[in-house]
Short mmCIF file of C-alpha atoms in Angstrom, two decimals:
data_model
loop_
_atom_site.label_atom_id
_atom_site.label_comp_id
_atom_site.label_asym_id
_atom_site.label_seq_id
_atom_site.Cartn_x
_atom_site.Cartn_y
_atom_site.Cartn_z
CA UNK U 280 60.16 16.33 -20.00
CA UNK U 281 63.47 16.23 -21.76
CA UNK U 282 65.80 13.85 -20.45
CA UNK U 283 69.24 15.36 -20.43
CA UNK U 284 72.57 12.89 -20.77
CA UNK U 285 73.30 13.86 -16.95
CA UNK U 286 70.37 11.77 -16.20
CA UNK U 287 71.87 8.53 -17.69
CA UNK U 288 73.48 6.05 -15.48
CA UNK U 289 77.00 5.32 -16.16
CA UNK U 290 76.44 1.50 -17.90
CA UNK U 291 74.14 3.57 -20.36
CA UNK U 292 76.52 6.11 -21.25
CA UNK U 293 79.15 3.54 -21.75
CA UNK U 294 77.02 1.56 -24.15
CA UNK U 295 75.36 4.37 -26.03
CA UNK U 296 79.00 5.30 -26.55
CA UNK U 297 80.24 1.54 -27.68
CA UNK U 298 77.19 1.94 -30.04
CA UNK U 299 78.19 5.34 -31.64
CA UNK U 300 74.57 6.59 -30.16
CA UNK U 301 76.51 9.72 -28.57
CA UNK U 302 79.97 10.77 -28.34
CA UNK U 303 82.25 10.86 -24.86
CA UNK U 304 82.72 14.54 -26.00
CA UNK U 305 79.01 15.18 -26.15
CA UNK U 306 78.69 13.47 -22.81
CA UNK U 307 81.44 15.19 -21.13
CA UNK U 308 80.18 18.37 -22.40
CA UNK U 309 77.02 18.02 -20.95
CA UNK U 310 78.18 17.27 -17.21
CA UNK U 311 80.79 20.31 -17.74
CA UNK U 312 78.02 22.59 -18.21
CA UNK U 313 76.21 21.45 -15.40
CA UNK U 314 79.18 21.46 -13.23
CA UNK U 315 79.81 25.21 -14.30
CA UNK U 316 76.17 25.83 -13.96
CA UNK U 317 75.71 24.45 -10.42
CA UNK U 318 79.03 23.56 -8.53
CA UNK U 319 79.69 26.94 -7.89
CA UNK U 320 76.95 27.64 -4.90
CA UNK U 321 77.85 23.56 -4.62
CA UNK U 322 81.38 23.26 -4.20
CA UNK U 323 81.65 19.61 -4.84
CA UNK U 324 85.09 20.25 -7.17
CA UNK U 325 88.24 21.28 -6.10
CA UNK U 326 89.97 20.81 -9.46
CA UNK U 327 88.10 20.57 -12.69
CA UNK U 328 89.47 21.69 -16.55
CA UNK U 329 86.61 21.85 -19.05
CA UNK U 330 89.20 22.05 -21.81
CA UNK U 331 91.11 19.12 -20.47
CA UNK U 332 88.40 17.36 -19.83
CA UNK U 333 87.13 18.03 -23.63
CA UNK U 334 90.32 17.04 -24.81
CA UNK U 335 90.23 13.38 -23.33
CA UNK U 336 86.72 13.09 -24.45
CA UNK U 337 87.61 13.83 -28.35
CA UNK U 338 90.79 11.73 -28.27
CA UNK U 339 88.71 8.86 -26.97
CA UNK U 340 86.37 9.20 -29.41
CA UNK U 341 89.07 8.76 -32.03
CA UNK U 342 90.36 5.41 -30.23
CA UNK U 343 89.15 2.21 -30.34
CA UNK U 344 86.19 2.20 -27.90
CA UNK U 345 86.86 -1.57 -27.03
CA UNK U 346 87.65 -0.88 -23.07
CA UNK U 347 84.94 -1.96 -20.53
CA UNK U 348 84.44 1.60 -19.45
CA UNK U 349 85.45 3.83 -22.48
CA UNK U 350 84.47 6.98 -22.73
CA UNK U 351 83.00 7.26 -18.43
CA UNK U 352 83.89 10.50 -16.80
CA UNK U 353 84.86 9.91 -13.39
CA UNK U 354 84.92 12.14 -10.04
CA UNK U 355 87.80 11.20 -8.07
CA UNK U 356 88.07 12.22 -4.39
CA UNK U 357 91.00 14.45 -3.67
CA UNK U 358 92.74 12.21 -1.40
CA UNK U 359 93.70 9.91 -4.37
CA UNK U 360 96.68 10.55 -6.63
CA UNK U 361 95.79 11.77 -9.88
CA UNK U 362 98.88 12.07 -12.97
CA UNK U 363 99.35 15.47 -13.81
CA UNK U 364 96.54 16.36 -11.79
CA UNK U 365 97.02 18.79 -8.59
CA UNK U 366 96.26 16.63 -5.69
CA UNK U 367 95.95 18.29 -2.01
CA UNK U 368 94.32 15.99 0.19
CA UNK U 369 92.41 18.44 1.54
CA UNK U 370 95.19 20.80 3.01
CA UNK U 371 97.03 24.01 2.53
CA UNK U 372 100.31 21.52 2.91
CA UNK U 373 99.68 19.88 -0.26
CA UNK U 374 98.45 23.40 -2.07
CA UNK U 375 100.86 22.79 -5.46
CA UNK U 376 101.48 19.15 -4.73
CA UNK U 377 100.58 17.12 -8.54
CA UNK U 378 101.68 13.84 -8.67
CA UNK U 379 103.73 11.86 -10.93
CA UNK U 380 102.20 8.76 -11.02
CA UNK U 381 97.94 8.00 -10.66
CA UNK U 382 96.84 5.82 -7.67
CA UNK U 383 96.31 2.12 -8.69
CA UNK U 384 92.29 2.78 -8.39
CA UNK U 385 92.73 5.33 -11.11
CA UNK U 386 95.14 4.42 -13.48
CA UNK U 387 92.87 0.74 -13.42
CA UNK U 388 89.96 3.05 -14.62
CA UNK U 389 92.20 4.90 -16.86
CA UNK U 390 93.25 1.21 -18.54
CA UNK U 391 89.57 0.74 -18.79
CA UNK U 392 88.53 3.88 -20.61
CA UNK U 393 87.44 6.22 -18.19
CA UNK U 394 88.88 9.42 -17.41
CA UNK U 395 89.39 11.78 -14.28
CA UNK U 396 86.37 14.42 -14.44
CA UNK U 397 87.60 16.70 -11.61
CA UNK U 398 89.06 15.96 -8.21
CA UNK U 399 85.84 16.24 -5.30
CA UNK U 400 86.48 18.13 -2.22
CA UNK U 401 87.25 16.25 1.09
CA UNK U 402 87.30 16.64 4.93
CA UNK U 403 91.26 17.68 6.41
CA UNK U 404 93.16 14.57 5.23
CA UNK U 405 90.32 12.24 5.10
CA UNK U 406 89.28 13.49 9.00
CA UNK U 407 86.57 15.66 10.35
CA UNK U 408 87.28 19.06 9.75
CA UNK U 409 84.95 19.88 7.27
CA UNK U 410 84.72 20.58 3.53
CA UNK U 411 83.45 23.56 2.03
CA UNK U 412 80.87 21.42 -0.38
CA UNK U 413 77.16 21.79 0.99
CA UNK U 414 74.03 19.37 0.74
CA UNK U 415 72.63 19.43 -2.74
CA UNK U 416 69.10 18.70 -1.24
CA UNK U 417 69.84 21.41 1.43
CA UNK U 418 73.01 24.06 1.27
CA UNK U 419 72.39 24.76 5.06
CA UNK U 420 73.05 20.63 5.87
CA UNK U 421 76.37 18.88 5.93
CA UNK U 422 76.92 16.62 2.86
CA UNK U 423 78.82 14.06 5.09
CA UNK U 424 82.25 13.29 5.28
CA UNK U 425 84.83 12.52 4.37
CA UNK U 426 84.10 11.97 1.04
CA UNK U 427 81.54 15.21 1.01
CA UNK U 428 82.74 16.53 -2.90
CA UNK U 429 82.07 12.65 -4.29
CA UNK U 430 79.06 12.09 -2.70
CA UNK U 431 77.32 15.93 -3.89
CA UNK U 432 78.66 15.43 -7.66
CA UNK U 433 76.84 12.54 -7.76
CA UNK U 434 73.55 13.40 -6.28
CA UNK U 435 73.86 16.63 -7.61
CA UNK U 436 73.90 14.93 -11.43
CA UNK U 437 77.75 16.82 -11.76
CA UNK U 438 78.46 13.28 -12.58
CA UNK U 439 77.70 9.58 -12.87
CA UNK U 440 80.08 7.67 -10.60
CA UNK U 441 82.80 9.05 -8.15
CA UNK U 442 85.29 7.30 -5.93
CA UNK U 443 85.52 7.67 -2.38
CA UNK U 444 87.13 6.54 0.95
CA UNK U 445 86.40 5.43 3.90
CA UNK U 446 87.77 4.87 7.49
CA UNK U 447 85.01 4.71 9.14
CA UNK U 448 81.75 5.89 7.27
CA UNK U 449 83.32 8.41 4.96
CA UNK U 450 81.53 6.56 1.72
CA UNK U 451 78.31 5.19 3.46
CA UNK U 452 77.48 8.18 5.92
CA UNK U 453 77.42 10.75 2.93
CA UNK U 454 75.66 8.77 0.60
CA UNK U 455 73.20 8.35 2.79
CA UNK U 456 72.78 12.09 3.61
CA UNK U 457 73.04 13.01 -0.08
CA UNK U 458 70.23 10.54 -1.51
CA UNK U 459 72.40 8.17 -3.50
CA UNK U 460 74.07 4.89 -3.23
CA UNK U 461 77.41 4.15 -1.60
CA UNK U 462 79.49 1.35 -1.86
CA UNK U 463 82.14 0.07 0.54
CA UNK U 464 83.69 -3.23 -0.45
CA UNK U 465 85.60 -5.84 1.83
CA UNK U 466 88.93 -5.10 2.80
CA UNK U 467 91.17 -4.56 -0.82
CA UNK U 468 88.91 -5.31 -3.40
CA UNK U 469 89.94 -2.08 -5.12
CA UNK U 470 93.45 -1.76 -4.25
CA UNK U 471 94.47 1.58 -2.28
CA UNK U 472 98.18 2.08 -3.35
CA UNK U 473 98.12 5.87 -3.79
CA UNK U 474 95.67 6.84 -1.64
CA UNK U 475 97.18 9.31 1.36
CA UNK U 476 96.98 7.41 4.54
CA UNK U 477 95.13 7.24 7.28
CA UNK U 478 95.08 3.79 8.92
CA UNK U 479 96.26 0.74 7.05
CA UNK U 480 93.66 -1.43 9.40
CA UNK U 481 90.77 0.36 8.15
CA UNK U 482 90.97 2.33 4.90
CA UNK U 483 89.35 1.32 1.76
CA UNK U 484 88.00 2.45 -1.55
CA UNK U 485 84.58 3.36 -2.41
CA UNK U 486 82.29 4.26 -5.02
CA UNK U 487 79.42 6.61 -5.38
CA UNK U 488 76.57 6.13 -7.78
CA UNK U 489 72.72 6.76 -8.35
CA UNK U 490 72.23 3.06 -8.67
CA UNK U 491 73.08 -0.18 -7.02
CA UNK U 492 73.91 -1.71 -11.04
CA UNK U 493 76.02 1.27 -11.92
CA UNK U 494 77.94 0.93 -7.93
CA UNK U 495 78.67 -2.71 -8.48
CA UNK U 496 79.44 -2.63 -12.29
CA UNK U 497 82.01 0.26 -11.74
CA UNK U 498 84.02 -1.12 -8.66
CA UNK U 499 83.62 -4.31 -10.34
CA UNK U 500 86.02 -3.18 -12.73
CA UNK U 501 88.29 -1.49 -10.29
CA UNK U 502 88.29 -4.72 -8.94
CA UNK U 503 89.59 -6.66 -11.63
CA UNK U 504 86.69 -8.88 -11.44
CA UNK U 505 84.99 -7.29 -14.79
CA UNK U 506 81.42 -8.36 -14.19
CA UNK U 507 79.64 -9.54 -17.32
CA UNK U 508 76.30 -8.81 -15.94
CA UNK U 509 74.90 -6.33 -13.49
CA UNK U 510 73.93 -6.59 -9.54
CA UNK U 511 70.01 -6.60 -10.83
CA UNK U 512 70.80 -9.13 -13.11
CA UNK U 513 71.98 -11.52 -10.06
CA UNK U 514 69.37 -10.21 -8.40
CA UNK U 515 67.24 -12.90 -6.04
CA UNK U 516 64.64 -12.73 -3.06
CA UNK U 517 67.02 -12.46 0.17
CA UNK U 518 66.66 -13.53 3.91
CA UNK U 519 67.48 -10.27 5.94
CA UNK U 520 68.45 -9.41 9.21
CA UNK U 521 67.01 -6.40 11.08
CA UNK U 522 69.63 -4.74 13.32
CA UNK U 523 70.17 -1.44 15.20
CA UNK U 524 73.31 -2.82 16.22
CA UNK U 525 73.48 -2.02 20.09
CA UNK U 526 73.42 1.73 20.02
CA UNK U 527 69.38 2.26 19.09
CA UNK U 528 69.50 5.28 20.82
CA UNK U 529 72.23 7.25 18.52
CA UNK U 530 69.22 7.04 15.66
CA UNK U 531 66.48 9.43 15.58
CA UNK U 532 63.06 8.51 15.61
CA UNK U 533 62.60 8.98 11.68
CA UNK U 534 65.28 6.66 11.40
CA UNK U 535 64.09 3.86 13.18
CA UNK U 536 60.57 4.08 11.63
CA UNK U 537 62.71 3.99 8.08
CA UNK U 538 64.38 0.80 8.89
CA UNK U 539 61.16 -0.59 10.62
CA UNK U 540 58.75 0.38 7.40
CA UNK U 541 62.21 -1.00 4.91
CA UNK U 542 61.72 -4.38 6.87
CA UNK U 543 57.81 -4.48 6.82
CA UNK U 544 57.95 -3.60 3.17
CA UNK U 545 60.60 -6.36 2.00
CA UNK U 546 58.58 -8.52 3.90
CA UNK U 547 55.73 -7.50 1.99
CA UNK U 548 57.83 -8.07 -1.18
CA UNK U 549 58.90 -12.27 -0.74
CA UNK U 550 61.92 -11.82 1.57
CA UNK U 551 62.54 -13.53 4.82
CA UNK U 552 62.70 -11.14 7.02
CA UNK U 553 63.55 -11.18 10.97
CA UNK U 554 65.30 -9.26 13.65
CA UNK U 555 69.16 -10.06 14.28
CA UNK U 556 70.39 -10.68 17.29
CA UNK U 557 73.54 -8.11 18.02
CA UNK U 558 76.02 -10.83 20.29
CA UNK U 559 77.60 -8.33 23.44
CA UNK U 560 80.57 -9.65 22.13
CA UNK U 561 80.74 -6.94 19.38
CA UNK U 562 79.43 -4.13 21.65
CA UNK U 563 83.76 -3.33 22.02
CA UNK U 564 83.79 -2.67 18.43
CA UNK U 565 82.98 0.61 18.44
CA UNK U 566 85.17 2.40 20.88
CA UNK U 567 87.90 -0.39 19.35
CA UNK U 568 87.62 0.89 15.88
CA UNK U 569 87.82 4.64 17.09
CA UNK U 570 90.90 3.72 18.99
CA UNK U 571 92.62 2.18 15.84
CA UNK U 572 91.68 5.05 13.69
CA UNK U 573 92.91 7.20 16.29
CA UNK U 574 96.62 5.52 16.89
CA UNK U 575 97.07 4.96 13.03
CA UNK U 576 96.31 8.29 11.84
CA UNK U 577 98.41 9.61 14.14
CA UNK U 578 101.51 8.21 12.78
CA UNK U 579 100.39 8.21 9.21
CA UNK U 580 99.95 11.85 9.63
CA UNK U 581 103.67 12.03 11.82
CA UNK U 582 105.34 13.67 8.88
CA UNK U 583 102.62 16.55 8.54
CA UNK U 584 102.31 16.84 12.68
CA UNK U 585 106.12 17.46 12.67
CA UNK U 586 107.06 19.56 10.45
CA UNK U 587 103.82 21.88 9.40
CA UNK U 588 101.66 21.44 12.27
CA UNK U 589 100.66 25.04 12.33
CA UNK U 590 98.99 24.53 9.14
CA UNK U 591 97.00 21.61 10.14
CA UNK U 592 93.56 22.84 11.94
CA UNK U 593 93.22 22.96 16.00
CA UNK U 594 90.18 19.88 15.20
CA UNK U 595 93.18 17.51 13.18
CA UNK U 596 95.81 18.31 15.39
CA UNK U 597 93.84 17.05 18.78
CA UNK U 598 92.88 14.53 16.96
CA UNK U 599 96.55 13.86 16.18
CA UNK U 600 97.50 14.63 19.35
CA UNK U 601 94.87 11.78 21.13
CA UNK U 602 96.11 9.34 19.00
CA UNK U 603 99.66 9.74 19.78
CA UNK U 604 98.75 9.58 23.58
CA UNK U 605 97.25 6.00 22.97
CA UNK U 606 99.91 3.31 24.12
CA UNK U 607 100.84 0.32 21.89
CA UNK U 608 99.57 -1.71 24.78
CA UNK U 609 96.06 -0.48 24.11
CA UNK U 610 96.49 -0.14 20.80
CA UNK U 611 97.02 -3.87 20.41
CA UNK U 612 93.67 -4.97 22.68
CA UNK U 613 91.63 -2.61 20.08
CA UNK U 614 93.10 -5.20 17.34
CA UNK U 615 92.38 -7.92 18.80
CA UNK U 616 89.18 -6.37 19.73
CA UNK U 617 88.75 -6.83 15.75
CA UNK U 618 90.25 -10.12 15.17
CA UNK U 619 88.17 -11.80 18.01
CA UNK U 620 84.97 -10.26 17.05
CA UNK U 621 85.32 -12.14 13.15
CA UNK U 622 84.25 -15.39 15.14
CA UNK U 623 80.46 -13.44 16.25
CA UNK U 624 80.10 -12.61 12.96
CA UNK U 625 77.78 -16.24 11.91
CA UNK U 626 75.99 -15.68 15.22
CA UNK U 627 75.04 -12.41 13.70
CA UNK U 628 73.89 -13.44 10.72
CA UNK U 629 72.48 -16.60 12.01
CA UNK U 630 72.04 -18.05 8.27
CA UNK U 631 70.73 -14.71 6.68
CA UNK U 632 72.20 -13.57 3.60
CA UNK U 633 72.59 -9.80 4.19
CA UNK U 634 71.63 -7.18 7.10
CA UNK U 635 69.81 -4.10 7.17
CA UNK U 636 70.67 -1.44 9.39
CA UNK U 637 70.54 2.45 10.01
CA UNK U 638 73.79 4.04 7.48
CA UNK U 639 73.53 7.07 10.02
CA UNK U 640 71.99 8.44 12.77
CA UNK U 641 69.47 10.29 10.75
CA UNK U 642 69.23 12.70 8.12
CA UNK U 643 72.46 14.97 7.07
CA UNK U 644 72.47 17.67 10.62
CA UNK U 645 72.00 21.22 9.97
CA UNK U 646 75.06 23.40 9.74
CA UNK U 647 77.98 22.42 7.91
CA UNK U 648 80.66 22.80 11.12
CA UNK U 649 80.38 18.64 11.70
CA UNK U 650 79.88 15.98 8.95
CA UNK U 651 78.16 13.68 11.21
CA UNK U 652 78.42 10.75 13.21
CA UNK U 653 79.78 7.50 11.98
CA UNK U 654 78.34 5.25 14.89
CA UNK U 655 76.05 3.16 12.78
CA UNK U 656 79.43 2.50 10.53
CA UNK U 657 82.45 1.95 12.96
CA UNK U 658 81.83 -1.75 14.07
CA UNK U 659 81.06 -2.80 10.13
CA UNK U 660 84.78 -0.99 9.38
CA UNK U 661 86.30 -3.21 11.68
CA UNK U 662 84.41 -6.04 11.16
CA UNK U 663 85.60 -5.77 7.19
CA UNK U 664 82.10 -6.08 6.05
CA UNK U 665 81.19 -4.44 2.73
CA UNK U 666 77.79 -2.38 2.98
CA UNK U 667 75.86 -0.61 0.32
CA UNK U 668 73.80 2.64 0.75
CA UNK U 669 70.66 2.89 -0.46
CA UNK U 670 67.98 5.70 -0.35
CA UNK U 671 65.24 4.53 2.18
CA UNK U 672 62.61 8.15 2.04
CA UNK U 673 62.87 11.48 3.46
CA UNK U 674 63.22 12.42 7.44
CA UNK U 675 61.02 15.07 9.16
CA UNK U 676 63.22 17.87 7.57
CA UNK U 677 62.57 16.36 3.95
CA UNK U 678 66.02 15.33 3.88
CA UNK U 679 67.41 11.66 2.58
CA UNK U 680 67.63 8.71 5.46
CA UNK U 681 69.88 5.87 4.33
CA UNK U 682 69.53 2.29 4.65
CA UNK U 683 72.69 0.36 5.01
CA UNK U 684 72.84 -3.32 3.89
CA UNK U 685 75.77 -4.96 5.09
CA UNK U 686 77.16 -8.11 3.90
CA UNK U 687 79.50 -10.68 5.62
CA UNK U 688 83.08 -10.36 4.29
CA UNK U 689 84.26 -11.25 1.00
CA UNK U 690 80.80 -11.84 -0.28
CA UNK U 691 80.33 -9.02 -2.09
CA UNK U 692 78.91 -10.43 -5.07
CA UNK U 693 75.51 -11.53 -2.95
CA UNK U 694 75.27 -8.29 -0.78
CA UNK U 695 75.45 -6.56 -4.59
CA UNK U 696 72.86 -8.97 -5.48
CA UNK U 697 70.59 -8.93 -2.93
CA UNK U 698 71.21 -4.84 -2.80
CA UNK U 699 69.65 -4.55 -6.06
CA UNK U 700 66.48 -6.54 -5.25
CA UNK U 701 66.10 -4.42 -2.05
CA UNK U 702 66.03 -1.33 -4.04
CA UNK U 703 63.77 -2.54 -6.38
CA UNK U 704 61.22 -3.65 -3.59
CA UNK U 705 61.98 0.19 -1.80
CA UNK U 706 61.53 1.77 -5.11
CA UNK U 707 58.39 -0.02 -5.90
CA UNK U 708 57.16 0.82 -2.83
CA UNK U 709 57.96 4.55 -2.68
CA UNK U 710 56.89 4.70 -6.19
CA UNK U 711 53.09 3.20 -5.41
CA UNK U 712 53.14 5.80 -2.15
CA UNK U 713 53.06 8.55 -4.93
CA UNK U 714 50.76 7.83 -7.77
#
């Protein structure tokens, strides 16, 4: 079978364009087509320009292809600024709104070569009411939220990487129900200035990628770190906790059998594996991270609530309007809910260098009127630790299930690591269950 450049992964395309094997206009051409060929049943794009998008590619072939990501065409979720590029978060508020500047995220990527592709559809204002994008493995299933357009382009091959955010699962719950790997990092590895707010507690940026290299390679970057080797390269046998956090009963069946066969086949594969003890202590985590997400959006969103409320959806504005009703008093026990929990986190871990646990209930529901449940991703938000997706099989409905390694915070680096290895050892496996 032909292999087409959609199929590359985003370090290839970089180097086959450093090497003059392929231009960024022949690359860029060949995710436009398949953008115009597919995104319109998909509706993973809310902005995209072929010309413009040709244009950037041919002037950076003519440039010096010297920059760390030269030549990488980028999906950027709608919520993030974008120079000269209409930006509406998602609303009717924002219909002509184009900003002036890029958000820090992008104009980092832009300094490093890559360039905007198109701007991914996203949930009301980063919330829950939904996006029109569907499931690329299934159009009647939810892609996830809120990040639904970034998470489809990328399993749907409309391109290599995207950026995301999340709150509270809106990178990790959609990879997971699209097929593909998410990233979260700890809090402000990739800085946020630009983004449209929802909580300054919680949000962070995200990638999207088909591969736990091309995930950690490309925040890397955004990160100013500017890895000289990839997460596989770093990649080393890793102890691993097994952990349906407290709330077993949110995952279906299919799910737990996912995470039980992921642990039983890492085992299999050289790694330490053992179940991890969730301390009660963090069982307040999860109504304590709704409650901050609650109280924070409410005021981020005070502008839009008071002067256009009628344009914000009946779903956003009782959200809005429960998190205005939450006190300060209240408010404050949910943060130190947070802060207090940080000192559980060891027990948790009890010496192991990553966790494995459910990235969502189960596979992406049918319908597209909800984009899921972020249970299995609230107390990790709070918590600040960064998690990767990764693809762990198919669910009863042949959809994806998602496996979410979690690492403690700030030690990204070995959760990238030992992410790679995992994925290795789940791809070998899946890969002997079908020959």
């Amino acid at each position: 079978m032909h292999e087409s450049i959609t199929d590359w992964s985003a370090f290839r395309i970089v180097s086959a364009i450093a090497a003059r094997e392929v231009t960024a206009e022949a690359v860029t051409a060949a995710f436009c087509d398949r953008i115009e060929a597919i995104d319109p049943t998909l509706h993973a794009f809310v902005w995209f320009d072929r010309a413009a998008a040709l244009r950037t590619a041919r002037a950076l072939d003519r440039a010096s292809s010297g920059n760390v990501l030269h030549g990488l065409p980028v999906a950027v979720k709608d919520n993030i600024d974008t120079a000269a590029i209409p930006t509406r978060y998602g609303s009717v508020i924002y219909a002509d709104h184009v900003p002036a500047t890029d958000a820090a995220c992008v104009a980092l990527m832009r300094a490093s070569g890559a360039f905007v592709l198109g701007k991914t559809a996203l949930t009301e204002f980063a919330n829950f009411q939904p996006a029109p994008t569907l499931n690329p493995r299934n159009p009647e299933h939810t892609p996830g939220g809120s990040s639904s357009g970034s998470a489809a382009a990328v399993a749907a091959q409309l391109a290599p990487v995207a950026l995301g955010t999340q709150t509270a699962g809106s990178v990790i719950r959609p990879a997971a129900f699209c097929g593909i790997v998410g990233y979260k990092p700890s809090p402000r590895l990739i800085p946020r200035a630009g983004v449209k707010p929802n909580s300054d507690t919680l949000d962070e940026v995200g990638v999207f990628a088909r591969s736990v290299d091309d995930a950690g390679w490309f925040a890397g970057v955004l990160s100013l770190a500017r890895p000289n080797t990839l997460p596989s390269t770093r990649a080393f046998v890793p102890s691993v906790g097994v952990t349906m956090t407290s709330r077993a009963s949110a995952a279906s069946e299919a799910m737990r059998v996912a995470v039980a066969r992921a642990a039983q086949t890492l085992g299999a594969a050289g790694a330490k594996v053992g179940d991890a003890v969730w301390p009660a202590a963090l069982d307040r985590l999860f109504d304590a991270q709704r409650t901050i997400q609650l109280f924070e959006t409410a005021r981020a969103l005070g502008p839009e609530w008071q002067y256009r409320r009628s344009d914000l959806s009946r779903s956003l504005q009782g959200l809005i309007a429960d998190g205005r009703a939450i006190d300060g008093g209240r408010y404050a026990d949910a943060i130190d809910v947070g802060r207090s929990s940080f000192a559980a986190i060891e027990s948790l871990f009890a010496g192991r260098d990553v966790l494995i646990a459910p990235a969502a209930p189960g596979e992406a529901p049918l319908g597209t009127e909800t984009t899921g449940d972020p249970v299995f991703n609230r107390p990790w938000q709070l918590l600040r630790c960064p998690s990767v997706t990764l693809p762990c099989g198919d669910g009863l409905q042949m959809l994806p299930l998602g496996l979410q390694v979690v690492g403690r915070p700030g030690d990204d680096q070995r959760l990238l690591a030992a992410a790679a290895w995992i994925e290795q050892a789940l791809g070998a496996q899946a890969a002997a269950a079908t020959s």
